[in-house]
């Protein structure tokens, strides 16, 4: 490629990157144009041009009364296509419903997305607890040091990824969140030793969770399965680890994994 073509492609790639960053930020929460510009560290006019394109293309929508921007319908179609063609989810929902009925909690499957875990499937109990419903929604992202589903994904991410994560700030979601790198490292070692993680009140003060790894046919951890319930439910504490380990193993077997 000539130097002229390389130079011409650079602004295009920068625009694409800016557009993707805007969509990622809006996936976290609705924002106004100035907030997005500040978060991106870019000029308001540049951000506005990108937002205009995203709105005209259906990737972003704007509420005219509040000025807030939201992820648009076209992004929903793209996300739905990812889930509809996900091999892990083809047969997961009936088993997730059975586990939810057994323990009366939310059941989720999550994948690692950089420094976060994202719920790609979620089944709520037939009588959900209002105080933890919002925290258990499909697509909800949490930092890898918070919640059992996240800690499982971090524990099996590999030493280099773990060290990189521990080098960054560990911001708390509640006063029970782990913020000390040494304590988190010990928790991750314990997770690998036990084959599951258990946390309480570190995502919300109302919830606790147990999670276990889901492996592909090569034994690589590609997701985590979690059961989430109200933190004062004592029966959940006793039964959840065993139940979620059994569930995660069945999901791993569906992907072709076999324990040697």
PDB file of C-alpha atoms in Angstrom:
ATOM      1  CA  UNK A   1       0.000   0.000   0.000  1.00  0.00           C
ATOM      2  CA  UNK A   2       1.336   3.433  -0.921  1.00  0.00           C
ATOM      3  CA  UNK A   3       2.043   6.068   1.700  1.00  0.00           C
ATOM      4  CA  UNK A   4      -0.832   8.163   0.276  1.00  0.00           C
ATOM      5  CA  UNK A   5      -3.339   5.327   0.741  1.00  0.00           C
ATOM      6  CA  UNK A   6      -2.039   4.620   4.246  1.00  0.00           C
ATOM      7  CA  UNK A   7      -2.398   8.293   5.155  1.00  0.00           C
ATOM      8  CA  UNK A   8      -5.922   8.379   3.756  1.00  0.00           C
ATOM      9  CA  UNK A   9      -6.977   5.298   5.718  1.00  0.00           C
ATOM     10  CA  UNK A  10      -5.802   6.688   9.069  1.00  0.00           C
ATOM     11  CA  UNK A  11      -8.667   9.213   9.533  1.00  0.00           C
ATOM     12  CA  UNK A  12     -11.178   6.513   8.521  1.00  0.00           C
ATOM     13  CA  UNK A  13      -9.852   4.140  11.144  1.00  0.00           C
ATOM     14  CA  UNK A  14      -9.880   6.907  13.750  1.00  0.00           C
ATOM     15  CA  UNK A  15     -13.516   7.674  12.921  1.00  0.00           C
ATOM     16  CA  UNK A  16     -14.432   3.994  13.186  1.00  0.00           C
ATOM     17  CA  UNK A  17     -12.678   3.732  16.528  1.00  0.00           C
ATOM     18  CA  UNK A  18     -14.426   6.856  17.803  1.00  0.00           C
ATOM     19  CA  UNK A  19     -17.787   5.490  16.690  1.00  0.00           C
ATOM     20  CA  UNK A  20     -17.199   2.159  18.412  1.00  0.00           C
ATOM     21  CA  UNK A  21     -16.104   3.896  21.607  1.00  0.00           C
ATOM     22  CA  UNK A  22     -19.290   5.979  21.574  1.00  0.00           C
ATOM     23  CA  UNK A  23     -21.397   2.831  21.269  1.00  0.00           C
ATOM     24  CA  UNK A  24     -19.498   1.189  24.123  1.00  0.00           C
ATOM     25  CA  UNK A  25     -20.022   4.237  26.342  1.00  0.00           C
ATOM     26  CA  UNK A  26     -23.725   4.384  25.531  1.00  0.00           C
ATOM     27  CA  UNK A  27     -24.029   0.691  26.338  1.00  0.00           C
ATOM     28  CA  UNK A  28     -22.988   1.627  29.873  1.00  0.00           C
ATOM     29  CA  UNK A  29     -25.468   4.502  30.254  1.00  0.00           C
ATOM     30  CA  UNK A  30     -27.254   7.199  28.219  1.00  0.00           C
ATOM     31  CA  UNK A  31     -25.120  10.308  27.695  1.00  0.00           C
ATOM     32  CA  UNK A  32     -25.279  13.763  26.141  1.00  0.00           C
ATOM     33  CA  UNK A  33     -22.938  14.856  23.365  1.00  0.00           C
ATOM     34  CA  UNK A  34     -20.733  16.909  25.685  1.00  0.00           C
ATOM     35  CA  UNK A  35     -20.406  14.022  28.132  1.00  0.00           C
ATOM     36  CA  UNK A  36     -19.341  11.756  25.298  1.00  0.00           C
ATOM     37  CA  UNK A  37     -16.821  14.300  24.031  1.00  0.00           C
ATOM     38  CA  UNK A  38     -15.349  14.630  27.525  1.00  0.00           C
ATOM     39  CA  UNK A  39     -15.180  10.851  27.951  1.00  0.00           C
ATOM     40  CA  UNK A  40     -13.469  10.468  24.575  1.00  0.00           C
ATOM     41  CA  UNK A  41     -11.158  13.422  25.077  1.00  0.00           C
ATOM     42  CA  UNK A  42     -12.192  14.786  21.679  1.00  0.00           C
ATOM     43  CA  UNK A  43     -13.640  18.060  20.411  1.00  0.00           C
ATOM     44  CA  UNK A  44     -17.385  18.548  20.685  1.00  0.00           C
ATOM     45  CA  UNK A  45     -17.723  19.190  16.934  1.00  0.00           C
ATOM     46  CA  UNK A  46     -15.887  15.961  16.100  1.00  0.00           C
ATOM     47  CA  UNK A  47     -18.035  13.959  18.485  1.00  0.00           C
ATOM     48  CA  UNK A  48     -21.185  15.609  17.154  1.00  0.00           C
ATOM     49  CA  UNK A  49     -20.298  14.630  13.564  1.00  0.00           C
ATOM     50  CA  UNK A  50     -19.836  11.012  14.601  1.00  0.00           C
ATOM     51  CA  UNK A  51     -23.070  11.032  16.588  1.00  0.00           C
ATOM     52  CA  UNK A  52     -24.961  12.470  13.626  1.00  0.00           C
ATOM     53  CA  UNK A  53     -23.732   9.640  11.417  1.00  0.00           C
ATOM     54  CA  UNK A  54     -24.598   7.016  14.040  1.00  0.00           C
ATOM     55  CA  UNK A  55     -28.080   8.489  14.504  1.00  0.00           C
ATOM     56  CA  UNK A  56     -28.746   8.719  10.759  1.00  0.00           C
ATOM     57  CA  UNK A  57     -27.628   5.086  10.389  1.00  0.00           C
ATOM     58  CA  UNK A  58     -29.829   3.831  13.219  1.00  0.00           C
ATOM     59  CA  UNK A  59     -27.035   2.834  15.584  1.00  0.00           C
ATOM     60  CA  UNK A  60     -27.871   5.603  18.088  1.00  0.00           C
ATOM     61  CA  UNK A  61     -31.079   7.370  19.019  1.00  0.00           C
ATOM     62  CA  UNK A  62     -31.491  10.745  20.740  1.00  0.00           C
ATOM     63  CA  UNK A  63     -34.211  11.869  23.113  1.00  0.00           C
ATOM     64  CA  UNK A  64     -35.044  15.376  21.961  1.00  0.00           C
ATOM     65  CA  UNK A  65     -36.377  16.488  25.348  1.00  0.00           C
ATOM     66  CA  UNK A  66     -33.394  15.436  27.466  1.00  0.00           C
ATOM     67  CA  UNK A  67     -30.647  15.471  24.838  1.00  0.00           C
ATOM     68  CA  UNK A  68     -29.566  12.017  25.975  1.00  0.00           C
ATOM     69  CA  UNK A  69     -28.259   9.515  23.448  1.00  0.00           C
ATOM     70  CA  UNK A  70     -29.081   5.816  23.637  1.00  0.00           C
ATOM     71  CA  UNK A  71     -28.007   2.708  21.773  1.00  0.00           C
ATOM     72  CA  UNK A  72     -30.276   2.407  18.729  1.00  0.00           C
ATOM     73  CA  UNK A  73     -32.424  -0.334  17.282  1.00  0.00           C
ATOM     74  CA  UNK A  74     -29.841  -1.353  14.689  1.00  0.00           C
ATOM     75  CA  UNK A  75     -27.366  -2.242  17.441  1.00  0.00           C
ATOM     76  CA  UNK A  76     -30.046  -4.433  19.000  1.00  0.00           C
ATOM     77  CA  UNK A  77     -30.340  -6.345  15.728  1.00  0.00           C
ATOM     78  CA  UNK A  78     -26.590  -6.906  15.635  1.00  0.00           C
ATOM     79  CA  UNK A  79     -26.505  -8.036  19.268  1.00  0.00           C
ATOM     80  CA  UNK A  80     -29.473 -10.344  18.734  1.00  0.00           C
ATOM     81  CA  UNK A  81     -27.689 -11.959  15.780  1.00  0.00           C
ATOM     82  CA  UNK A  82     -24.717 -12.705  18.032  1.00  0.00           C
ATOM     83  CA  UNK A  83     -26.927 -14.436  20.590  1.00  0.00           C
ATOM     84  CA  UNK A  84     -29.086 -16.237  18.027  1.00  0.00           C
ATOM     85  CA  UNK A  85     -26.018 -17.868  16.507  1.00  0.00           C
ATOM     86  CA  UNK A  86     -24.203 -18.595  19.771  1.00  0.00           C
ATOM     87  CA  UNK A  87     -23.461 -22.321  20.044  1.00  0.00           C
ATOM     88  CA  UNK A  88     -23.473 -22.254  23.849  1.00  0.00           C
ATOM     89  CA  UNK A  89     -26.973 -20.810  24.079  1.00  0.00           C
ATOM     90  CA  UNK A  90     -28.696 -23.188  21.676  1.00  0.00           C
ATOM     91  CA  UNK A  91     -29.686 -25.605  24.444  1.00  0.00           C
ATOM     92  CA  UNK A  92     -28.922 -23.572  27.561  1.00  0.00           C
ATOM     93  CA  UNK A  93     -32.199 -21.820  28.372  1.00  0.00           C
ATOM     94  CA  UNK A  94     -34.240 -24.881  29.455  1.00  0.00           C
ATOM     95  CA  UNK A  95     -31.422 -25.973  31.795  1.00  0.00           C
ATOM     96  CA  UNK A  96     -31.108 -22.414  33.111  1.00  0.00           C
ATOM     97  CA  UNK A  97     -34.833 -22.320  33.857  1.00  0.00           C
ATOM     98  CA  UNK A  98     -34.599 -25.652  35.701  1.00  0.00           C
ATOM     99  CA  UNK A  99     -31.711 -24.372  37.828  1.00  0.00           C
ATOM    100  CA  UNK A 100     -33.549 -21.144  38.574  1.00  0.00           C
ATOM    101  CA  UNK A 101     -36.612 -23.094  39.680  1.00  0.00           C
ATOM    102  CA  UNK A 102     -34.453 -25.353  41.846  1.00  0.00           C
ATOM    103  CA  UNK A 103     -32.769 -22.541  43.761  1.00  0.00           C
ATOM    104  CA  UNK A 104     -35.167 -19.653  43.233  1.00  0.00           C
ATOM    105  CA  UNK A 105     -32.520 -17.302  41.895  1.00  0.00           C
ATOM    106  CA  UNK A 106     -31.315 -15.600  38.728  1.00  0.00           C
ATOM    107  CA  UNK A 107     -29.207 -17.830  36.469  1.00  0.00           C
ATOM    108  CA  UNK A 108     -26.747 -16.232  34.071  1.00  0.00           C
ATOM    109  CA  UNK A 109     -24.126 -17.132  31.517  1.00  0.00           C
ATOM    110  CA  UNK A 110     -21.448 -14.470  31.107  1.00  0.00           C
ATOM    111  CA  UNK A 111     -18.459 -13.920  28.847  1.00  0.00           C
ATOM    112  CA  UNK A 112     -15.358 -11.825  29.390  1.00  0.00           C
ATOM    113  CA  UNK A 113     -15.264  -8.532  27.500  1.00  0.00           C
ATOM    114  CA  UNK A 114     -11.907  -6.931  28.213  1.00  0.00           C
ATOM    115  CA  UNK A 115     -11.936  -5.810  31.841  1.00  0.00           C
ATOM    116  CA  UNK A 116     -15.618  -6.693  32.286  1.00  0.00           C
ATOM    117  CA  UNK A 117     -17.966  -9.648  32.329  1.00  0.00           C
ATOM    118  CA  UNK A 118     -21.127  -9.387  30.231  1.00  0.00           C
ATOM    119  CA  UNK A 119     -24.278 -11.444  30.737  1.00  0.00           C
ATOM    120  CA  UNK A 120     -25.195 -13.042  27.395  1.00  0.00           C
ATOM    121  CA  UNK A 121     -28.098 -15.056  28.840  1.00  0.00           C
ATOM    122  CA  UNK A 122     -30.197 -14.487  31.953  1.00  0.00           C
ATOM    123  CA  UNK A 123     -33.192 -16.303  33.429  1.00  0.00           C
ATOM    124  CA  UNK A 124     -34.996 -14.732  36.368  1.00  0.00           C
ATOM    125  CA  UNK A 125     -36.855 -16.594  39.114  1.00  0.00           C
ATOM    126  CA  UNK A 126     -40.622 -16.830  38.821  1.00  0.00           C
ATOM    127  CA  UNK A 127     -40.903 -14.505  41.839  1.00  0.00           C
ATOM    128  CA  UNK A 128     -37.840 -12.256  41.477  1.00  0.00           C
ATOM    129  CA  UNK A 129     -36.524 -10.021  44.231  1.00  0.00           C
ATOM    130  CA  UNK A 130     -37.071  -6.438  43.079  1.00  0.00           C
ATOM    131  CA  UNK A 131     -33.900  -5.237  44.774  1.00  0.00           C
ATOM    132  CA  UNK A 132     -31.597  -7.342  42.591  1.00  0.00           C
ATOM    133  CA  UNK A 133     -33.560  -7.496  39.328  1.00  0.00           C
ATOM    134  CA  UNK A 134     -31.797  -4.518  37.737  1.00  0.00           C
ATOM    135  CA  UNK A 135     -28.352  -5.861  38.623  1.00  0.00           C
ATOM    136  CA  UNK A 136     -29.110  -9.180  36.896  1.00  0.00           C
ATOM    137  CA  UNK A 137     -30.313  -7.928  33.510  1.00  0.00           C
ATOM    138  CA  UNK A 138     -29.205  -9.402  30.201  1.00  0.00           C
ATOM    139  CA  UNK A 139     -26.204  -7.516  28.859  1.00  0.00           C
ATOM    140  CA  UNK A 140     -25.250  -6.025  32.210  1.00  0.00           C
ATOM    141  CA  UNK A 141     -21.465  -5.562  32.538  1.00  0.00           C
ATOM    142  CA  UNK A 142     -19.435  -5.668  35.730  1.00  0.00           C
ATOM    143  CA  UNK A 143     -15.706  -5.258  36.438  1.00  0.00           C
ATOM    144  CA  UNK A 144     -13.851  -8.552  36.643  1.00  0.00           C
ATOM    145  CA  UNK A 145     -13.092  -8.196  40.357  1.00  0.00           C
ATOM    146  CA  UNK A 146     -16.783  -7.932  41.338  1.00  0.00           C
ATOM    147  CA  UNK A 147     -19.246 -10.805  41.479  1.00  0.00           C
ATOM    148  CA  UNK A 148     -18.671 -14.546  41.238  1.00  0.00           C
ATOM    149  CA  UNK A 149     -19.296 -14.724  37.487  1.00  0.00           C
ATOM    150  CA  UNK A 150     -16.597 -12.085  36.888  1.00  0.00           C
ATOM    151  CA  UNK A 151     -14.043 -13.551  39.280  1.00  0.00           C
ATOM    152  CA  UNK A 152     -14.327 -16.937  37.585  1.00  0.00           C
ATOM    153  CA  UNK A 153     -13.570 -15.390  34.198  1.00  0.00           C
ATOM    154  CA  UNK A 154     -10.605 -13.483  35.620  1.00  0.00           C
ATOM    155  CA  UNK A 155      -9.277 -16.511  37.503  1.00  0.00           C
ATOM    156  CA  UNK A 156      -8.934 -18.481  34.252  1.00  0.00           C
ATOM    157  CA  UNK A 157      -7.821 -15.590  32.031  1.00  0.00           C
ATOM    158  CA  UNK A 158      -4.112 -16.441  32.306  1.00  0.00           C
ATOM    159  CA  UNK A 159      -1.328 -14.961  34.403  1.00  0.00           C
ATOM    160  CA  UNK A 160      -0.498 -12.107  32.037  1.00  0.00           C
ATOM    161  CA  UNK A 161      -4.116 -10.937  31.855  1.00  0.00           C
ATOM    162  CA  UNK A 162      -4.475 -11.255  35.635  1.00  0.00           C
ATOM    163  CA  UNK A 163      -1.349  -9.213  36.335  1.00  0.00           C
ATOM    164  CA  UNK A 164      -2.428  -6.527  33.873  1.00  0.00           C
ATOM    165  CA  UNK A 165      -5.805  -6.320  35.590  1.00  0.00           C
ATOM    166  CA  UNK A 166      -4.323  -6.205  39.086  1.00  0.00           C
ATOM    167  CA  UNK A 167      -2.073  -3.324  38.001  1.00  0.00           C
ATOM    168  CA  UNK A 168      -5.101  -1.137  37.376  1.00  0.00           C
ATOM    169  CA  UNK A 169      -7.405   0.482  39.917  1.00  0.00           C
ATOM    170  CA  UNK A 170      -9.910  -1.873  41.572  1.00  0.00           C
ATOM    171  CA  UNK A 171     -12.885   0.435  42.032  1.00  0.00           C
ATOM    172  CA  UNK A 172     -15.571  -0.789  44.462  1.00  0.00           C
ATOM    173  CA  UNK A 173     -19.220  -1.180  43.573  1.00  0.00           C
ATOM    174  CA  UNK A 174     -20.104  -1.537  47.257  1.00  0.00           C
ATOM    175  CA  UNK A 175     -18.138  -1.404  50.498  1.00  0.00           C
ATOM    176  CA  UNK A 176     -17.802  -5.194  50.267  1.00  0.00           C
ATOM    177  CA  UNK A 177     -16.023  -5.174  46.892  1.00  0.00           C
ATOM    178  CA  UNK A 178     -12.421  -6.389  46.845  1.00  0.00           C
ATOM    179  CA  UNK A 179     -10.053  -3.480  46.162  1.00  0.00           C
ATOM    180  CA  UNK A 180      -6.774  -4.955  47.426  1.00  0.00           C
ATOM    181  CA  UNK A 181      -4.750  -6.718  44.666  1.00  0.00           C
ATOM    182  CA  UNK A 182      -3.248  -9.211  47.117  1.00  0.00           C
ATOM    183  CA  UNK A 183      -6.664 -10.207  48.429  1.00  0.00           C
ATOM    184  CA  UNK A 184      -8.028 -10.528  44.903  1.00  0.00           C
ATOM    185  CA  UNK A 185      -5.094 -12.705  43.840  1.00  0.00           C
ATOM    186  CA  UNK A 186      -5.769 -15.009  46.793  1.00  0.00           C
ATOM    187  CA  UNK A 187      -9.460 -15.135  45.858  1.00  0.00           C
ATOM    188  CA  UNK A 188      -8.587 -16.107  42.284  1.00  0.00           C
ATOM    189  CA  UNK A 189      -6.266 -18.867  43.472  1.00  0.00           C
ATOM    190  CA  UNK A 190      -9.033 -20.157  45.731  1.00  0.00           C
ATOM    191  CA  UNK A 191     -11.447 -20.097  42.790  1.00  0.00           C
ATOM    192  CA  UNK A 192      -9.150 -22.226  40.647  1.00  0.00           C
ATOM    193  CA  UNK A 193      -8.562 -24.632  43.539  1.00  0.00           C
ATOM    194  CA  UNK A 194     -12.273 -25.079  44.304  1.00  0.00           C
ATOM    195  CA  UNK A 195     -13.506 -24.885  40.727  1.00  0.00           C
ATOM    196  CA  UNK A 196     -16.045 -22.202  41.623  1.00  0.00           C
ATOM    197  CA  UNK A 197     -16.360 -18.736  43.197  1.00  0.00           C
ATOM    198  CA  UNK A 198     -18.754 -17.417  45.824  1.00  0.00           C
ATOM    199  CA  UNK A 199     -19.257 -13.717  46.602  1.00  0.00           C
ATOM    200  CA  UNK A 200     -21.707 -11.701  48.700  1.00  0.00           C
ATOM    201  CA  UNK A 201     -22.805  -8.060  48.577  1.00  0.00           C
ATOM    202  CA  UNK A 202     -19.896  -6.952  46.392  1.00  0.00           C
ATOM    203  CA  UNK A 203     -22.028  -6.115  43.332  1.00  0.00           C
ATOM    204  CA  UNK A 204     -25.082  -4.927  45.244  1.00  0.00           C
ATOM    205  CA  UNK A 205     -25.621  -5.080  48.990  1.00  0.00           C
ATOM    206  CA  UNK A 206     -28.751  -7.194  48.392  1.00  0.00           C
ATOM    207  CA  UNK A 207     -27.210 -10.009  46.351  1.00  0.00           C
ATOM    208  CA  UNK A 208     -24.814 -12.913  46.549  1.00  0.00           C
ATOM    209  CA  UNK A 209     -23.669 -15.273  43.835  1.00  0.00           C
ATOM    210  CA  UNK A 210     -21.925 -18.532  43.030  1.00  0.00           C
ATOM    211  CA  UNK A 211     -20.319 -19.234  39.668  1.00  0.00           C
ATOM    212  CA  UNK A 212     -18.271 -21.871  37.865  1.00  0.00           C
ATOM    213  CA  UNK A 213     -16.349 -21.994  34.567  1.00  0.00           C
ATOM    214  CA  UNK A 214     -17.724 -23.245  31.248  1.00  0.00           C
ATOM    215  CA  UNK A 215     -15.066 -24.823  28.993  1.00  0.00           C
ATOM    216  CA  UNK A 216     -14.918 -25.505  25.274  1.00  0.00           C
ATOM    217  CA  UNK A 217     -13.776 -28.745  23.660  1.00  0.00           C
ATOM    218  CA  UNK A 218     -10.128 -27.793  24.288  1.00  0.00           C
ATOM    219  CA  UNK A 219     -10.680 -27.157  27.999  1.00  0.00           C
ATOM    220  CA  UNK A 220     -10.400 -23.379  27.590  1.00  0.00           C
ATOM    221  CA  UNK A 221     -12.731 -21.364  29.839  1.00  0.00           C
ATOM    222  CA  UNK A 222     -14.977 -19.432  27.452  1.00  0.00           C
ATOM    223  CA  UNK A 223     -17.763 -18.365  29.832  1.00  0.00           C
ATOM    224  CA  UNK A 224     -19.030 -18.610  33.372  1.00  0.00           C
ATOM    225  CA  UNK A 225     -22.351 -19.775  34.779  1.00  0.00           C
ATOM    226  CA  UNK A 226     -23.745 -18.041  37.851  1.00  0.00           C
ATOM    227  CA  UNK A 227     -26.648 -18.282  40.260  1.00  0.00           C
ATOM    228  CA  UNK A 228     -27.609 -14.994  41.932  1.00  0.00           C
ATOM    229  CA  UNK A 229     -29.933 -14.629  44.868  1.00  0.00           C
ATOM    230  CA  UNK A 230     -30.862 -12.468  47.829  1.00  0.00           C
ATOM    231  CA  UNK A 231     -27.936 -12.474  50.238  1.00  0.00           C
ATOM    232  CA  UNK A 232     -30.008 -13.492  53.301  1.00  0.00           C
ATOM    233  CA  UNK A 233     -31.239 -16.717  51.675  1.00  0.00           C
ATOM    234  CA  UNK A 234     -29.361 -19.357  53.658  1.00  0.00           C
ATOM    235  CA  UNK A 235     -30.530 -22.310  51.553  1.00  0.00           C
ATOM    236  CA  UNK A 236     -28.960 -20.719  48.495  1.00  0.00           C
ATOM    237  CA  UNK A 237     -25.567 -20.501  50.199  1.00  0.00           C
ATOM    238  CA  UNK A 238     -25.467 -24.223  50.888  1.00  0.00           C
ATOM    239  CA  UNK A 239     -26.757 -25.549  47.569  1.00  0.00           C
ATOM    240  CA  UNK A 240     -25.602 -22.984  45.005  1.00  0.00           C
ATOM    241  CA  UNK A 241     -21.920 -23.967  44.539  1.00  0.00           C
ATOM    242  CA  UNK A 242     -22.667 -27.637  43.898  1.00  0.00           C
ATOM    243  CA  UNK A 243     -25.605 -26.846  41.612  1.00  0.00           C
ATOM    244  CA  UNK A 244     -23.753 -24.275  39.527  1.00  0.00           C
ATOM    245  CA  UNK A 245     -20.724 -26.568  39.133  1.00  0.00           C
ATOM    246  CA  UNK A 246     -22.986 -29.337  37.832  1.00  0.00           C
ATOM    247  CA  UNK A 247     -24.707 -26.912  35.478  1.00  0.00           C
ATOM    248  CA  UNK A 248     -21.430 -25.508  34.135  1.00  0.00           C
ATOM    249  CA  UNK A 249     -20.120 -29.022  33.522  1.00  0.00           C
ATOM    250  CA  UNK A 250     -23.222 -29.913  31.543  1.00  0.00           C
ATOM    251  CA  UNK A 251     -22.751 -26.774  29.431  1.00  0.00           C
ATOM    252  CA  UNK A 252     -19.078 -27.635  28.936  1.00  0.00           C
ATOM    253  CA  UNK A 253     -20.011 -31.162  27.829  1.00  0.00           C
ATOM    254  CA  UNK A 254     -22.391 -29.644  25.287  1.00  0.00           C
ATOM    255  CA  UNK A 255     -19.395 -27.779  23.838  1.00  0.00           C
ATOM    256  CA  UNK A 256     -17.396 -31.001  23.583  1.00  0.00           C
ATOM    257  CA  UNK A 257     -15.325 -30.820  26.762  1.00  0.00           C
ATOM    258  CA  UNK A 258     -14.578 -34.059  28.554  1.00  0.00           C
ATOM    259  CA  UNK A 259     -12.822 -34.377  31.901  1.00  0.00           C
ATOM    260  CA  UNK A 260      -9.714 -36.567  31.486  1.00  0.00           C
TER     261      UNK A 260
END
